[in-house]
Coordinates of C-alpha atoms and ligand atoms in Angstrom, one line a residue:
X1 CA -16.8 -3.9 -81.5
X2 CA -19.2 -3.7 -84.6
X3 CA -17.7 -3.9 -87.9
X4 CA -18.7 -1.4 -90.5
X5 CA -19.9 -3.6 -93.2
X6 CA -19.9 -2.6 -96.2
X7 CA -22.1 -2.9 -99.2
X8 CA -19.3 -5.4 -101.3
X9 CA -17.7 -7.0 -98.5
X10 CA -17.9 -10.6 -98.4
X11 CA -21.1 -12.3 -96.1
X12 CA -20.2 -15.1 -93.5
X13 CA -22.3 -18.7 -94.2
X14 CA -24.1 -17.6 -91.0
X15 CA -25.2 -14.3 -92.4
X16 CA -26.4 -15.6 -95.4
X17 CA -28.0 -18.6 -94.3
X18 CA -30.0 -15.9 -91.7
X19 CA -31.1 -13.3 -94.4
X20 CA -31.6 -15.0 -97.7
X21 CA -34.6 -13.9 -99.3
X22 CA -37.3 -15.8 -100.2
X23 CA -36.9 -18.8 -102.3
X24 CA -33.2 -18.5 -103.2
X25 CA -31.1 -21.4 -102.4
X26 CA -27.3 -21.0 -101.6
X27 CA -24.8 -23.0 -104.1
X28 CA -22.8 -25.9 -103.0
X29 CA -19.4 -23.8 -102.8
X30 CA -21.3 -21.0 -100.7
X31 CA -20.2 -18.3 -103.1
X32 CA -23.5 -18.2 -105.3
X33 CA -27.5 -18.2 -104.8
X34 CA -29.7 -19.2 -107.0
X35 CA -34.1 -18.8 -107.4
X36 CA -36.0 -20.5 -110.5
X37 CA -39.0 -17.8 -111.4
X38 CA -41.8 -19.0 -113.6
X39 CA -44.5 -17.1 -114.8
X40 CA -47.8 -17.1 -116.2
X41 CA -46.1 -16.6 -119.5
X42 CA -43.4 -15.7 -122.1
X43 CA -44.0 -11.8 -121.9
X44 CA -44.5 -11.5 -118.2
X45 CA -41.6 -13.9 -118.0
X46 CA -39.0 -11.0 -120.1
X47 CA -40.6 -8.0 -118.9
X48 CA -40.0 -9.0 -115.6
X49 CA -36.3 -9.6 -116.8
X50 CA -36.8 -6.0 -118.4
X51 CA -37.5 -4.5 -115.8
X52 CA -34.4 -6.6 -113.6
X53 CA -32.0 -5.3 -116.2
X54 CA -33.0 -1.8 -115.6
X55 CA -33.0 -2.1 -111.8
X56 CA -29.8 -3.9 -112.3
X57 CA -27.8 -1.2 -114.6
X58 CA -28.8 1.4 -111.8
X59 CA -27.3 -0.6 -109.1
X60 CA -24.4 -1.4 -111.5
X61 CA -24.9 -5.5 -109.7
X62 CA -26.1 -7.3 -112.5
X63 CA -27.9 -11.1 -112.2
X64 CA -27.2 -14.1 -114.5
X65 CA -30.6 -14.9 -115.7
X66 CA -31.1 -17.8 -117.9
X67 CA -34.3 -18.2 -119.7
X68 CA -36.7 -21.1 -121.4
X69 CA -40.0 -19.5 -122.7
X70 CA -41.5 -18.7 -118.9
X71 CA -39.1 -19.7 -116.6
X72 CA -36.3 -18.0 -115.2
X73 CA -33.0 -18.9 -113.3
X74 CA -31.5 -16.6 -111.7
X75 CA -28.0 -16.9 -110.2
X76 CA -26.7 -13.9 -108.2
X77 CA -22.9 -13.6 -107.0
X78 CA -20.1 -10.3 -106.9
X79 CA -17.8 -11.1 -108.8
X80 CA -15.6 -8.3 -107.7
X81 CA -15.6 -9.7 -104.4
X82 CA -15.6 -13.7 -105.7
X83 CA -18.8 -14.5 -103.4
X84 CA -21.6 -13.1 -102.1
X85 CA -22.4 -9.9 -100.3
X86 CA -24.9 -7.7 -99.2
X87 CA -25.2 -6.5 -103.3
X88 CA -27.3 -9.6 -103.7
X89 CA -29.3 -9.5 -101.1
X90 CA -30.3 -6.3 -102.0
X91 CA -31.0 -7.3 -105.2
X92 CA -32.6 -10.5 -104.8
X93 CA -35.2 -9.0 -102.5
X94 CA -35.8 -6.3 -105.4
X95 CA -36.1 -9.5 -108.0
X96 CA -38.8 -11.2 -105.8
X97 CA -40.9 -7.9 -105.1
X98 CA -40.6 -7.6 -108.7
X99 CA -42.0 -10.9 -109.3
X100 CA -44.9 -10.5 -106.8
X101 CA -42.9 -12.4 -104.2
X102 CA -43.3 -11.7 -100.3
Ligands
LIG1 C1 -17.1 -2.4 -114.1 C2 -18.4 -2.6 -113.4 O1 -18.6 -1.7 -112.4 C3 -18.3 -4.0 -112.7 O2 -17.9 -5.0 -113.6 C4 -19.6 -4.4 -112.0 C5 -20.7 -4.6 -112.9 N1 -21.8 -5.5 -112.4 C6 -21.5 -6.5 -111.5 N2 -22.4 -7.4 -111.2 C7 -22.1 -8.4 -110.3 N3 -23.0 -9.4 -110.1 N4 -20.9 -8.5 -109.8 C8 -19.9 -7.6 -110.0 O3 -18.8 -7.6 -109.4 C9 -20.2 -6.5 -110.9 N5 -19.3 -5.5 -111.1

C-alpha cells in the first residue's frame, strides 16, 4: 500500500540519504542538512540570500543561513515536524538552482 506522503511528514534516513540535493550533507543526529555556499563576492553572496528569503517567506519554510563576507551556511530542518521532510528538499534544490548549482 502506498502511503500518501505529505509535504511536512517526517523523511526516513533512506529517503533522505536517496534524494538529497546536491552538496548538502546530512547532520550527525539525522534531523538537519547542511551546504556551505561561497561566492564570487559579498553582494552576490546576500543577494543570493535575498532572493532565498523571498523564495522562503512564499513557501513559509525558512533556512538558517549564517554568513562571513562570501560564504554561506546554510542549515535546513522543520521545525514543526523536529526533522527533516520533503519542505527541505524542496527548498534546498530551489537554494542550489539559485546559486547556479546542478
Ligand atoms: C508560524 C509559521 O507558519 C511556522 O513557524 C513556519 C515558519 N517557517 C518554518 N521554517 C522551517 N524551517 N520550519 C518550520 O517548521 C517553519 N514553520
Amino acid at each position: 500500500m502506498t502511503e500518501s506522503h505529505s509535504q511536512s511528514d517526517l523523511l526516513d534516513h533512506k529517503d533522505l540519504l536517496a534524494h538529497m540535493p546536491k552538496g548538502w550533507t546530512l547532520s550527525e543526529t539525522k534531523d538537519e542538512m547542511s551546504k556551505t555556499f561561497e561566492f564570487a563576492n559579498f553582494a552576490s553572496a546576500f543577494g543570493w540570500m535575498t532572493h532565498v528569503a523571498l523564495v522562503s517567506e512564499k513557501m513559509n519554510h525558512h533556512p538558517q543561513m549564517l554568513y562571513t563576507y562570501r560564504i554561506v551556511e546554510a542549515t535546513l530542518t522543520t521545525h514543526d515536524a523536529g526533522g527533516l521532510t520533503q519542505k527541505d528538499i524542496k527548498l534546498a534544490h530551489t537554494m542550489n538552482e539559485a546559486a547556479g548549482h546542478a
